[in-house]
Short mmCIF file of N, CA and C in Angstrom, two decimals:
data_model
loop_
_atom_site.label_atom_id
_atom_site.label_comp_id
_atom_site.label_asym_id
_atom_site.label_seq_id
_atom_site.Cartn_x
_atom_site.Cartn_y
_atom_site.Cartn_z
N MET A 1094 5.25 -4.53 -36.26
CA MET A 1094 4.94 -4.14 -34.91
C MET A 1094 5.08 -5.33 -33.95
N MET A 1095 4.64 -6.48 -34.39
CA MET A 1095 4.69 -7.65 -33.50
C MET A 1095 6.12 -8.10 -33.25
N LYS A 1096 6.98 -7.92 -34.25
CA LYS A 1096 8.39 -8.29 -34.04
C LYS A 1096 8.99 -7.43 -32.94
N ALA A 1097 8.71 -6.14 -32.96
CA ALA A 1097 9.23 -5.24 -31.93
C ALA A 1097 8.65 -5.58 -30.56
N LEU A 1098 7.38 -5.94 -30.53
CA LEU A 1098 6.74 -6.30 -29.27
C LEU A 1098 7.33 -7.58 -28.69
N TYR A 1099 7.60 -8.55 -29.54
CA TYR A 1099 8.21 -9.80 -29.06
C TYR A 1099 9.66 -9.59 -28.63
N ILE A 1100 10.40 -8.74 -29.33
CA ILE A 1100 11.77 -8.43 -28.90
C ILE A 1100 11.76 -7.73 -27.56
N THR A 1101 10.82 -6.80 -27.38
CA THR A 1101 10.67 -6.13 -26.08
C THR A 1101 10.30 -7.15 -25.00
N GLY A 1102 9.46 -8.11 -25.34
CA GLY A 1102 9.10 -9.16 -24.39
C GLY A 1102 10.28 -10.02 -23.99
N ILE A 1103 11.17 -10.31 -24.93
CA ILE A 1103 12.38 -11.08 -24.61
C ILE A 1103 13.24 -10.30 -23.63
N VAL A 1104 13.44 -9.02 -23.91
CA VAL A 1104 14.27 -8.18 -23.03
C VAL A 1104 13.62 -8.06 -21.65
N LEU A 1105 12.31 -7.83 -21.62
CA LEU A 1105 11.63 -7.66 -20.33
C LEU A 1105 11.58 -8.95 -19.52
N SER A 1106 11.51 -10.09 -20.17
CA SER A 1106 11.51 -11.34 -19.40
C SER A 1106 12.86 -11.57 -18.74
N VAL A 1107 13.95 -11.19 -19.41
CA VAL A 1107 15.27 -11.30 -18.78
C VAL A 1107 15.40 -10.29 -17.64
N ILE A 1108 14.92 -9.07 -17.86
CA ILE A 1108 14.95 -8.06 -16.79
C ILE A 1108 14.10 -8.51 -15.62
N PHE A 1109 12.95 -9.13 -15.90
CA PHE A 1109 12.06 -9.60 -14.85
C PHE A 1109 12.73 -10.63 -13.96
N MET A 1110 13.58 -11.47 -14.54
CA MET A 1110 14.31 -12.45 -13.73
C MET A 1110 15.21 -11.76 -12.71
N PHE A 1111 15.90 -10.72 -13.15
CA PHE A 1111 16.78 -9.99 -12.23
C PHE A 1111 15.99 -9.21 -11.18
N VAL A 1112 14.86 -8.65 -11.58
CA VAL A 1112 14.00 -7.93 -10.64
C VAL A 1112 13.46 -8.88 -9.58
N ILE A 1113 13.07 -10.06 -9.99
CA ILE A 1113 12.58 -11.07 -9.04
C ILE A 1113 13.67 -11.45 -8.05
N GLY A 1114 14.87 -11.68 -8.55
CA GLY A 1114 15.98 -12.02 -7.66
C GLY A 1114 16.28 -10.92 -6.67
N TYR A 1115 16.23 -9.68 -7.13
CA TYR A 1115 16.47 -8.55 -6.23
C TYR A 1115 15.42 -8.48 -5.13
N PHE A 1116 14.16 -8.59 -5.50
CA PHE A 1116 13.10 -8.48 -4.50
C PHE A 1116 13.06 -9.68 -3.56
N ILE A 1117 13.40 -10.86 -4.05
CA ILE A 1117 13.47 -12.02 -3.16
C ILE A 1117 14.52 -11.76 -2.08
N GLN A 1118 15.66 -11.26 -2.50
CA GLN A 1118 16.74 -10.98 -1.54
C GLN A 1118 16.33 -9.88 -0.56
N GLU A 1119 15.67 -8.84 -1.03
CA GLU A 1119 15.25 -7.75 -0.16
C GLU A 1119 14.23 -8.21 0.88
N VAL A 1120 13.24 -8.97 0.44
CA VAL A 1120 12.20 -9.43 1.36
C VAL A 1120 12.77 -10.42 2.37
N GLU A 1121 13.59 -11.33 1.88
CA GLU A 1121 14.20 -12.31 2.78
C GLU A 1121 15.10 -11.63 3.81
N SER A 1122 15.86 -10.66 3.38
CA SER A 1122 16.74 -9.93 4.29
C SER A 1122 15.93 -9.16 5.33
N ALA A 1123 14.84 -8.52 4.91
CA ALA A 1123 14.01 -7.77 5.85
C ALA A 1123 13.35 -8.70 6.87
N ARG A 1124 12.86 -9.83 6.40
CA ARG A 1124 12.20 -10.76 7.32
C ARG A 1124 13.17 -11.31 8.36
N PHE A 1125 14.34 -11.76 7.91
CA PHE A 1125 15.28 -12.37 8.84
C PHE A 1125 15.94 -11.35 9.75
N SER A 1126 16.20 -10.14 9.25
CA SER A 1126 16.80 -9.14 10.14
C SER A 1126 15.81 -8.72 11.21
N SER A 1127 14.54 -8.65 10.86
CA SER A 1127 13.52 -8.33 11.86
C SER A 1127 13.39 -9.46 12.87
N TYR A 1128 13.45 -10.69 12.39
CA TYR A 1128 13.33 -11.83 13.28
C TYR A 1128 14.50 -11.88 14.26
N TYR A 1129 15.70 -11.72 13.76
CA TYR A 1129 16.87 -11.81 14.64
C TYR A 1129 16.98 -10.62 15.57
N SER A 1130 16.57 -9.43 15.12
CA SER A 1130 16.65 -8.28 16.02
C SER A 1130 15.61 -8.38 17.12
N SER A 1131 14.42 -8.88 16.82
CA SER A 1131 13.42 -9.02 17.86
C SER A 1131 13.78 -10.16 18.81
N TYR A 1132 14.44 -11.19 18.30
CA TYR A 1132 14.84 -12.30 19.15
C TYR A 1132 16.00 -11.90 20.06
N SER A 1133 16.96 -11.17 19.54
CA SER A 1133 18.12 -10.81 20.35
C SER A 1133 17.78 -9.73 21.37
N ASN A 1134 16.77 -8.91 21.08
CA ASN A 1134 16.38 -7.88 22.03
C ASN A 1134 15.30 -8.35 22.99
N SER A 1135 14.91 -9.59 22.90
CA SER A 1135 13.81 -10.05 23.74
C SER A 1135 14.26 -10.33 25.17
N TYR A 1136 15.53 -10.59 25.38
CA TYR A 1136 16.00 -10.88 26.72
C TYR A 1136 16.72 -9.65 27.27
N ASP A 1137 16.24 -9.16 28.36
CA ASP A 1137 16.84 -7.99 29.00
C ASP A 1137 17.28 -8.40 30.40
N ILE A 1138 18.52 -8.15 30.74
CA ILE A 1138 19.02 -8.60 32.04
C ILE A 1138 18.41 -7.81 33.19
N TYR A 1139 17.82 -6.66 32.90
CA TYR A 1139 17.22 -5.86 33.97
C TYR A 1139 15.77 -6.20 34.23
N ASN A 1140 15.16 -6.92 33.32
CA ASN A 1140 13.78 -7.33 33.53
C ASN A 1140 13.75 -8.78 33.99
N SER A 1141 12.72 -9.12 34.72
CA SER A 1141 12.62 -10.49 35.20
C SER A 1141 11.96 -11.40 34.18
N TYR A 1142 11.46 -10.86 33.11
CA TYR A 1142 10.82 -11.68 32.08
C TYR A 1142 11.36 -11.23 30.72
N SER A 1143 11.24 -12.12 29.79
CA SER A 1143 11.64 -11.76 28.43
C SER A 1143 10.39 -11.65 27.57
N SER A 1144 10.41 -10.71 26.70
CA SER A 1144 9.25 -10.53 25.81
C SER A 1144 9.69 -10.80 24.39
N TYR A 1145 8.88 -11.56 23.71
CA TYR A 1145 9.17 -11.88 22.32
C TYR A 1145 8.20 -11.12 21.44
N ASN A 1146 8.71 -10.51 20.41
CA ASN A 1146 7.87 -9.77 19.48
C ASN A 1146 7.30 -10.74 18.45
N TYR A 1147 6.01 -10.97 18.50
CA TYR A 1147 5.37 -11.91 17.58
C TYR A 1147 5.04 -11.27 16.23
N ASN A 1148 5.33 -10.02 16.05
CA ASN A 1148 5.09 -9.33 14.79
C ASN A 1148 6.31 -9.34 13.89
N SER A 1149 7.18 -10.30 14.05
CA SER A 1149 8.45 -10.27 13.33
C SER A 1149 8.30 -10.49 11.84
N TYR A 1150 7.26 -11.17 11.39
CA TYR A 1150 7.12 -11.45 9.97
C TYR A 1150 6.43 -10.33 9.21
N ASN A 1151 5.96 -9.30 9.87
CA ASN A 1151 5.32 -8.20 9.18
C ASN A 1151 6.32 -7.24 8.55
N SER A 1152 7.58 -7.34 8.88
CA SER A 1152 8.54 -6.38 8.37
C SER A 1152 8.78 -6.52 6.88
N GLY A 1153 8.59 -7.66 6.31
CA GLY A 1153 8.78 -7.84 4.88
C GLY A 1153 7.55 -7.49 4.06
N ALA A 1154 6.49 -7.03 4.70
CA ALA A 1154 5.24 -6.75 3.99
C ALA A 1154 5.38 -5.57 3.04
N ASP A 1155 6.11 -4.54 3.42
CA ASP A 1155 6.27 -3.39 2.53
C ASP A 1155 7.06 -3.75 1.28
N GLU A 1156 8.13 -4.51 1.47
CA GLU A 1156 8.92 -4.94 0.32
C GLU A 1156 8.13 -5.90 -0.56
N THR A 1157 7.33 -6.76 0.07
CA THR A 1157 6.50 -7.69 -0.69
C THR A 1157 5.47 -6.94 -1.52
N MET A 1158 4.87 -5.90 -0.96
CA MET A 1158 3.89 -5.11 -1.69
C MET A 1158 4.55 -4.40 -2.88
N ALA A 1159 5.74 -3.85 -2.67
CA ALA A 1159 6.45 -3.19 -3.77
C ALA A 1159 6.78 -4.19 -4.87
N ALA A 1160 7.22 -5.39 -4.49
CA ALA A 1160 7.54 -6.42 -5.48
C ALA A 1160 6.29 -6.85 -6.24
N ALA A 1161 5.17 -6.96 -5.55
CA ALA A 1161 3.93 -7.38 -6.21
C ALA A 1161 3.45 -6.31 -7.19
N ILE A 1162 3.62 -5.05 -6.84
CA ILE A 1162 3.21 -3.97 -7.75
C ILE A 1162 4.09 -3.95 -8.99
N VAL A 1163 5.39 -4.11 -8.81
CA VAL A 1163 6.30 -4.15 -9.96
C VAL A 1163 5.99 -5.37 -10.83
N SER A 1164 5.74 -6.51 -10.21
CA SER A 1164 5.41 -7.73 -10.96
C SER A 1164 4.10 -7.57 -11.73
N PHE A 1165 3.17 -6.82 -11.16
CA PHE A 1165 1.88 -6.57 -11.80
C PHE A 1165 2.07 -5.98 -13.20
N PHE A 1166 2.98 -5.02 -13.34
CA PHE A 1166 3.19 -4.38 -14.64
C PHE A 1166 3.82 -5.35 -15.65
N PHE A 1167 4.71 -6.22 -15.18
CA PHE A 1167 5.28 -7.23 -16.08
C PHE A 1167 4.19 -8.20 -16.54
N PHE A 1168 3.32 -8.63 -15.62
CA PHE A 1168 2.25 -9.56 -15.99
C PHE A 1168 1.29 -8.92 -16.99
N VAL A 1169 0.95 -7.66 -16.79
CA VAL A 1169 0.05 -6.97 -17.72
C VAL A 1169 0.69 -6.90 -19.10
N PHE A 1170 1.99 -6.60 -19.16
CA PHE A 1170 2.67 -6.55 -20.46
C PHE A 1170 2.61 -7.91 -21.16
N PHE A 1171 2.90 -8.99 -20.43
CA PHE A 1171 2.90 -10.31 -21.06
C PHE A 1171 1.49 -10.75 -21.47
N ILE A 1172 0.48 -10.37 -20.71
CA ILE A 1172 -0.90 -10.68 -21.09
C ILE A 1172 -1.28 -9.93 -22.36
N LEU A 1173 -0.94 -8.64 -22.43
CA LEU A 1173 -1.26 -7.86 -23.62
C LEU A 1173 -0.49 -8.36 -24.84
N THR A 1174 0.76 -8.75 -24.65
CA THR A 1174 1.54 -9.29 -25.76
C THR A 1174 0.92 -10.59 -26.28
N SER A 1175 0.45 -11.43 -25.38
CA SER A 1175 -0.20 -12.68 -25.81
C SER A 1175 -1.50 -12.39 -26.56
N ILE A 1176 -2.25 -11.41 -26.10
CA ILE A 1176 -3.50 -11.05 -26.78
C ILE A 1176 -3.21 -10.49 -28.17
N PHE A 1177 -2.23 -9.57 -28.27
CA PHE A 1177 -1.88 -9.03 -29.58
C PHE A 1177 -1.33 -10.11 -30.50
N GLY A 1178 -0.55 -11.03 -29.96
CA GLY A 1178 -0.04 -12.13 -30.77
C GLY A 1178 -1.14 -13.03 -31.27
N LEU A 1179 -2.16 -13.22 -30.46
CA LEU A 1179 -3.30 -14.05 -30.87
C LEU A 1179 -4.09 -13.38 -31.99
N VAL A 1180 -4.21 -12.06 -31.91
CA VAL A 1180 -5.00 -11.33 -32.89
C VAL A 1180 -4.23 -11.05 -34.18
N ARG A 1181 -2.96 -10.67 -34.04
CA ARG A 1181 -2.20 -10.18 -35.19
C ARG A 1181 -1.51 -11.26 -36.02
N VAL A 1182 -0.93 -12.27 -35.38
CA VAL A 1182 -0.17 -13.29 -36.10
C VAL A 1182 -1.08 -14.50 -36.28
N LYS A 1183 -1.35 -14.84 -37.53
CA LYS A 1183 -2.37 -15.85 -37.84
C LYS A 1183 -1.79 -17.24 -38.10
N THR A 1184 -0.74 -17.61 -37.42
CA THR A 1184 -0.23 -18.98 -37.57
C THR A 1184 -0.79 -19.85 -36.46
N THR A 1185 -0.92 -21.12 -36.73
CA THR A 1185 -1.47 -22.05 -35.75
C THR A 1185 -0.57 -22.17 -34.53
N THR A 1186 0.72 -22.22 -34.75
CA THR A 1186 1.67 -22.34 -33.64
C THR A 1186 1.57 -21.14 -32.71
N ASN A 1187 1.49 -19.96 -33.30
CA ASN A 1187 1.42 -18.76 -32.47
C ASN A 1187 0.10 -18.68 -31.72
N LYS A 1188 -0.98 -19.12 -32.33
CA LYS A 1188 -2.27 -19.12 -31.63
C LYS A 1188 -2.23 -20.06 -30.43
N VAL A 1189 -1.64 -21.24 -30.62
CA VAL A 1189 -1.54 -22.20 -29.51
C VAL A 1189 -0.68 -21.63 -28.39
N PHE A 1190 0.48 -21.09 -28.75
CA PHE A 1190 1.37 -20.53 -27.74
C PHE A 1190 0.76 -19.30 -27.06
N SER A 1191 -0.01 -18.50 -27.80
CA SER A 1191 -0.66 -17.34 -27.19
C SER A 1191 -1.74 -17.77 -26.20
N ILE A 1192 -2.49 -18.79 -26.54
CA ILE A 1192 -3.53 -19.27 -25.62
C ILE A 1192 -2.90 -19.88 -24.37
N ILE A 1193 -1.85 -20.68 -24.55
CA ILE A 1193 -1.16 -21.24 -23.39
C ILE A 1193 -0.53 -20.13 -22.56
N GLY A 1194 0.07 -19.15 -23.23
CA GLY A 1194 0.67 -18.01 -22.53
C GLY A 1194 -0.36 -17.21 -21.75
N LEU A 1195 -1.53 -17.02 -22.34
CA LEU A 1195 -2.61 -16.32 -21.62
C LEU A 1195 -3.07 -17.10 -20.40
N SER A 1196 -3.16 -18.41 -20.54
CA SER A 1196 -3.59 -19.24 -19.40
C SER A 1196 -2.58 -19.18 -18.27
N ILE A 1197 -1.31 -19.35 -18.60
CA ILE A 1197 -0.26 -19.30 -17.57
C ILE A 1197 -0.17 -17.90 -16.97
N SER A 1198 -0.28 -16.89 -17.81
CA SER A 1198 -0.22 -15.51 -17.30
C SER A 1198 -1.40 -15.21 -16.38
N GLY A 1199 -2.57 -15.74 -16.72
CA GLY A 1199 -3.73 -15.54 -15.86
C GLY A 1199 -3.55 -16.18 -14.49
N ILE A 1200 -2.97 -17.37 -14.46
CA ILE A 1200 -2.73 -18.04 -13.18
C ILE A 1200 -1.74 -17.25 -12.34
N PHE A 1201 -0.64 -16.83 -12.95
CA PHE A 1201 0.36 -16.09 -12.18
C PHE A 1201 -0.11 -14.68 -11.85
N PHE A 1202 -0.95 -14.08 -12.69
CA PHE A 1202 -1.54 -12.78 -12.37
C PHE A 1202 -2.43 -12.89 -11.14
N PHE A 1203 -3.21 -13.96 -11.07
CA PHE A 1203 -4.05 -14.20 -9.90
C PHE A 1203 -3.18 -14.41 -8.65
N TRP A 1204 -2.09 -15.14 -8.80
CA TRP A 1204 -1.17 -15.37 -7.69
C TRP A 1204 -0.56 -14.05 -7.22
N ASP A 1205 -0.20 -13.19 -8.16
CA ASP A 1205 0.33 -11.88 -7.80
C ASP A 1205 -0.73 -11.03 -7.11
N PHE A 1206 -1.97 -11.17 -7.55
CA PHE A 1206 -3.07 -10.44 -6.92
C PHE A 1206 -3.26 -10.89 -5.47
N ILE A 1207 -3.10 -12.18 -5.21
CA ILE A 1207 -3.18 -12.69 -3.83
C ILE A 1207 -2.07 -12.08 -2.98
N VAL A 1208 -0.88 -11.98 -3.53
CA VAL A 1208 0.24 -11.37 -2.79
C VAL A 1208 -0.07 -9.90 -2.51
N MET A 1209 -0.69 -9.20 -3.45
CA MET A 1209 -1.03 -7.79 -3.24
C MET A 1209 -2.11 -7.61 -2.19
N ILE A 1210 -3.04 -8.54 -2.13
CA ILE A 1210 -4.12 -8.42 -1.16
C ILE A 1210 -3.60 -8.57 0.27
N SER A 1211 -2.74 -9.55 0.48
CA SER A 1211 -2.25 -9.81 1.83
C SER A 1211 -0.74 -10.03 1.82
N PRO A 1212 0.04 -8.94 1.78
CA PRO A 1212 1.50 -9.11 1.71
C PRO A 1212 2.12 -9.65 2.99
N SER A 1213 1.42 -9.54 4.10
CA SER A 1213 1.99 -10.08 5.34
C SER A 1213 1.75 -11.58 5.47
N ALA A 1214 0.75 -12.11 4.76
CA ALA A 1214 0.47 -13.54 4.83
C ALA A 1214 1.27 -14.33 3.79
N VAL A 1215 1.39 -13.78 2.59
CA VAL A 1215 2.14 -14.42 1.52
C VAL A 1215 3.31 -13.51 1.18
N SER A 1216 4.49 -13.96 1.48
CA SER A 1216 5.68 -13.14 1.26
C SER A 1216 6.24 -13.38 -0.13
N PHE A 1217 6.90 -12.36 -0.68
CA PHE A 1217 7.43 -12.47 -2.04
C PHE A 1217 8.57 -13.46 -2.13
N ASP A 1218 9.31 -13.67 -1.05
CA ASP A 1218 10.39 -14.65 -1.14
C ASP A 1218 9.84 -16.07 -1.20
N GLU A 1219 8.56 -16.26 -0.89
CA GLU A 1219 7.93 -17.57 -1.02
C GLU A 1219 7.41 -17.81 -2.44
N VAL A 1220 6.93 -16.76 -3.10
CA VAL A 1220 6.35 -16.92 -4.44
C VAL A 1220 7.31 -16.51 -5.55
N GLY A 1221 8.41 -15.91 -5.20
CA GLY A 1221 9.35 -15.41 -6.21
C GLY A 1221 9.94 -16.50 -7.08
N GLY A 1222 10.14 -17.68 -6.53
CA GLY A 1222 10.66 -18.79 -7.33
C GLY A 1222 9.70 -19.17 -8.44
N GLY A 1223 8.42 -19.17 -8.14
CA GLY A 1223 7.41 -19.45 -9.17
C GLY A 1223 7.37 -18.36 -10.22
N PHE A 1224 7.54 -17.11 -9.79
CA PHE A 1224 7.57 -16.01 -10.74
C PHE A 1224 8.81 -16.10 -11.64
N GLY A 1225 9.92 -16.57 -11.10
CA GLY A 1225 11.11 -16.78 -11.91
C GLY A 1225 10.88 -17.85 -12.97
N PHE A 1226 10.19 -18.92 -12.58
CA PHE A 1226 9.82 -19.98 -13.53
C PHE A 1226 8.92 -19.42 -14.62
N TYR A 1227 7.97 -18.58 -14.23
CA TYR A 1227 7.08 -17.93 -15.20
C TYR A 1227 7.87 -17.06 -16.17
N SER A 1228 8.86 -16.36 -15.67
CA SER A 1228 9.67 -15.50 -16.52
C SER A 1228 10.44 -16.32 -17.57
N MET A 1229 10.93 -17.48 -17.16
CA MET A 1229 11.62 -18.34 -18.14
C MET A 1229 10.64 -18.90 -19.18
N ILE A 1230 9.42 -19.23 -18.76
CA ILE A 1230 8.41 -19.69 -19.70
C ILE A 1230 8.08 -18.59 -20.70
N MET A 1231 7.92 -17.37 -20.20
CA MET A 1231 7.60 -16.26 -21.09
C MET A 1231 8.75 -15.93 -22.03
N LEU A 1232 9.99 -16.13 -21.57
CA LEU A 1232 11.14 -15.94 -22.46
C LEU A 1232 11.05 -16.91 -23.64
N ALA A 1233 10.75 -18.15 -23.35
CA ALA A 1233 10.62 -19.15 -24.43
C ALA A 1233 9.44 -18.81 -25.34
N PHE A 1234 8.32 -18.40 -24.77
CA PHE A 1234 7.15 -18.07 -25.59
C PHE A 1234 7.39 -16.84 -26.45
N MET A 1235 8.13 -15.87 -25.93
CA MET A 1235 8.44 -14.67 -26.71
C MET A 1235 9.37 -15.00 -27.87
N ILE A 1236 10.31 -15.91 -27.65
CA ILE A 1236 11.20 -16.32 -28.74
C ILE A 1236 10.41 -17.05 -29.83
N VAL A 1237 9.53 -17.95 -29.42
CA VAL A 1237 8.69 -18.65 -30.40
C VAL A 1237 7.78 -17.66 -31.12
N GLY A 1238 7.22 -16.71 -30.38
CA GLY A 1238 6.37 -15.70 -31.00
C GLY A 1238 7.12 -14.84 -32.00
N LEU A 1239 8.36 -14.50 -31.69
CA LEU A 1239 9.17 -13.72 -32.62
C LEU A 1239 9.43 -14.50 -33.91
N VAL A 1240 9.78 -15.76 -33.78
CA VAL A 1240 10.01 -16.59 -34.97
C VAL A 1240 8.74 -16.70 -35.80
N GLN A 1241 7.60 -16.90 -35.14
CA GLN A 1241 6.34 -17.02 -35.87
C GLN A 1241 5.93 -15.70 -36.52
N ALA A 1242 6.20 -14.58 -35.86
CA ALA A 1242 5.88 -13.27 -36.44
C ALA A 1242 6.73 -13.00 -37.67
N ILE A 1243 7.99 -13.40 -37.63
CA ILE A 1243 8.86 -13.22 -38.80
C ILE A 1243 8.39 -14.10 -39.95
N ARG A 1244 8.04 -15.34 -39.66
CA ARG A 1244 7.54 -16.25 -40.71
C ARG A 1244 6.22 -15.75 -41.30
N TYR A 1245 5.35 -15.25 -40.45
CA TYR A 1245 4.06 -14.75 -40.92
C TYR A 1245 4.26 -13.50 -41.78
N ALA A 1246 5.18 -12.63 -41.38
CA ALA A 1246 5.44 -11.42 -42.15
C ALA A 1246 6.03 -11.77 -43.52
N LYS A 1247 6.90 -12.76 -43.57
CA LYS A 1247 7.48 -13.16 -44.86
C LYS A 1247 6.43 -13.82 -45.75
N ARG A 1248 5.56 -14.60 -45.15
CA ARG A 1248 4.55 -15.31 -45.92
C ARG A 1248 3.47 -14.36 -46.45
N SER A 1249 3.11 -13.37 -45.67
CA SER A 1249 2.02 -12.48 -46.07
C SER A 1249 2.51 -11.19 -46.72
N ARG A 1250 3.79 -11.11 -47.00
CA ARG A 1250 4.34 -9.90 -47.61
C ARG A 1250 3.85 -9.77 -49.05
N VAL A 1251 3.46 -8.57 -49.39
CA VAL A 1251 3.01 -8.28 -50.74
C VAL A 1251 4.23 -7.82 -51.53
N THR A 1252 4.34 -8.26 -52.76
CA THR A 1252 5.49 -7.84 -53.56
C THR A 1252 5.41 -6.35 -53.84
N VAL A 1253 6.54 -5.71 -53.76
CA VAL A 1253 6.62 -4.27 -53.93
C VAL A 1253 7.23 -3.99 -55.30
N GLN A 1254 6.70 -2.98 -55.96
CA GLN A 1254 7.21 -2.64 -57.29
C GLN A 1254 8.62 -2.08 -57.22
N ASN A 1255 8.90 -1.27 -56.21
CA ASN A 1255 10.21 -0.64 -56.07
C ASN A 1255 11.08 -1.51 -55.16
N PRO A 1256 12.20 -2.07 -55.64
CA PRO A 1256 13.02 -2.96 -54.81
C PRO A 1256 13.66 -2.27 -53.61
N SER A 1257 13.87 -0.96 -53.70
CA SER A 1257 14.48 -0.26 -52.56
C SER A 1257 13.54 -0.23 -51.37
N LEU A 1258 12.24 -0.16 -51.59
CA LEU A 1258 11.29 -0.21 -50.49
C LEU A 1258 11.27 -1.59 -49.85
N ASP A 1259 11.48 -2.62 -50.65
CA ASP A 1259 11.51 -3.99 -50.14
C ASP A 1259 12.73 -4.19 -49.23
N ILE A 1260 13.85 -3.58 -49.57
CA ILE A 1260 15.06 -3.69 -48.74
C ILE A 1260 14.86 -2.98 -47.41
N LEU A 1261 14.22 -1.82 -47.43
CA LEU A 1261 14.00 -1.08 -46.19
C LEU A 1261 13.02 -1.78 -45.27
N ASP A 1262 12.12 -2.56 -45.81
CA ASP A 1262 11.12 -3.24 -44.99
C ASP A 1262 11.69 -4.43 -44.25
N SER A 1263 12.77 -5.01 -44.75
CA SER A 1263 13.29 -6.22 -44.13
C SER A 1263 14.20 -5.94 -42.98
#
């Protein structure tokens, strides 16, 4: 079970990198298009004054909230994978990596929670680079966890009387 969970974690960490890149681009595009449209429409030749829209940075808030919600599910998966790895795989290396992974995941989960609380104050294009770094860390931790789960399964395997069952298990 842990091997499948770690393989899923490897795939999801790569997918998470692409999701982060997509949302960074969406939020950045929304913020700058709102800024430029409010700036270009602020001067009217028929009015004697120009008005500037000071709410220009709120346009990326919806995209930031969507990105934070999607990131939330990835963080929950990585936290649960680290907890299961800590409980199920009894190697010292995996325990150390699971504890470090839980610590890093907790920090980034809190950061994502801050983005969800106030998406207009903290934009996803500002924190997305850190989330990308987190995704690369989790990719490395999932690979190490997979190797440790395979070693633990080989070490704790009970000999089977029927060799055909042993072949199917590997």
